[in-house]
Amino acid sequence: MNNTQAFISANKERFLEELIDLLKIPSVSADTKFSKDVRETASLVAKRLKEAGAENVEICETAGHPIVYGEKLIDDSLPTILVYGHYDVQPADPIDLWTNPAFEPVIKTTEIHPEGAIFARGSCDDKGQMYMHVKAFEAMMNANELPCNVKFMIEGEEEVGSENLGVFVKNNHERLIADVILVSDTGILANDVPSITTGLRGLSYVEVEVTGPNRDLHSGLYGGCVANPINILAKMIASLHDDDNKITIPGFYDKVVDLSENERAEMAKAPFSKAAYCKALDIDEVMGEDGYSTMERGSIRPTLDVNGIWGGYTGEGAKTVIASKAYAKISMRLVPDQDPVEITNLFLNHFESIAPEGTTVKVTPHHGGEPAVTPTDSIGYNAASMAYEKTFEKKPIPVRSGGSIPIVAMFEKELGLKSILMGFGLDSDAIHSPDEHFGLFNFYKGIETIPYFYSYYTELVKS
Ligand code: BES
Ligand code: MN
Ligand code: MN
């Protein structure tokens, strides 16, 4: 791998410039206003894959945004790695809170990233991490050191639920045959504490609408006499957690797989400072389900959170009004073996049942996804562990993450393949938030580490 690493060192500046070009295109998948930009991003990714040495590069149309596919098959007796990533990004809103515009990348140093970080929407999630794979591949190709076959599948709808990728996977079993899936769309604990993600939570996401009277009313004439949908919605939402911060939906915890005391003790070994955690968020105390640590609450336990709530008058000054309707968007993060469809139904039945007389409730499900866990005794995990140990000079810790990548469970179901989650971001990189960034240390470390995964994986399969 020496020539590969030499090629990486010699081309660092160009790699970064290319990433900056990619980050300038606002590939927001959720907003049709950006459809052209999403397409342009797909074209650029395809172009870069081709230049890096991939063959059969294709922009595959879907009912939504396209998927970029490419491959380099050198020998069918060698293993095949299927690399998955996404080129779409979250909306930049609220744009006023960005220090620099979201699609005008800048490099600045921070306390955590003294060697600099690139600030832009998608820098960490996931353009920066996806691009590490393109550059690692380019380096192996140039050095003539690609040790196995590789396929790339880079989608444009991860941030909106990957529904069309699901269809693509179902229809392309043959083309996607591989031995392992490799994904960089998660993180490490810290730049001096490498870790490998061994679990992702599932997701159930619903929108609720509470209707009271058939029109907005004068709050002096009608207040206190009819159900106020906003008051009621607030009360209904508050009732979804009890005093121990457990979720009150009947049956919600029935299928939750509890970790053994042994597993929990293992988890507790990962470094965590409550003081530093609070300080970074400017809070004086953490909050969550009784009986669990912050690390556990954020990974192995299911949660329910309101993501947005609105209704009534929110303009300037005061308007005395009782609104006819109130709304909220609610997400539930799920753990094995909770099923998103089942949980959505439990929520729906419960929410309807607690609506008081004088109101009606409508629950609309949005996209969801199943949780996933990966074993730590597989060839893929061991290869990843060796690769991190090589470049970080420390053995990585297995960590279950709180985030969701719904397609990972789908890969397992449809292709029978486990995903190795080799992420390089940090929780503090502000993904989905204003001022998202990705450390240059992390970007380059990713490019350096990936080729070792390829070679260790190939070695371990052969032996
Ligand atoms: N890359 C993230 C998920 C992630 C981030 C997992 C950090 C672990 C650590 C992904 O792009 C994402 O944002 N997923 C969404 C779900 C999706 C259906 C919109 C999420 O987790 O909210
Ligand atoms: Mn992502
Ligand atoms: Mn994301």
PDB file of N, CA, C and O in Angstrom, residues 28 179 453:
ATOM      1  N   VAL A  28     -29.851  19.506  -2.428  1.00  0.00           N
ATOM      2  CA  VAL A  28     -30.861  19.279  -1.384  1.00  0.00           C
ATOM      3  C   VAL A  28     -31.962  18.379  -1.946  1.00  0.00           C
ATOM      4  O   VAL A  28     -32.718  18.798  -2.827  1.00  0.00           O
ATOM      5  N   ASP A 179     -19.443  -9.112  -1.572  1.00  0.00           N
ATOM      6  CA  ASP A 179     -19.164  -9.865  -0.344  1.00  0.00           C
ATOM      7  C   ASP A 179     -19.446  -9.051   0.903  1.00  0.00           C
ATOM      8  O   ASP A 179     -19.708  -9.595   1.965  1.00  0.00           O
ATOM      9  N   PHE A 453      -8.518  -1.123   4.493  1.00  0.00           N
ATOM     10  CA  PHE A 453      -9.671  -2.025   4.609  1.00  0.00           C
ATOM     11  C   PHE A 453      -9.680  -2.976   3.409  1.00  0.00           C
ATOM     12  O   PHE A 453      -9.837  -4.185   3.563  1.00  0.00           O
TER      13      PHE A 453
END
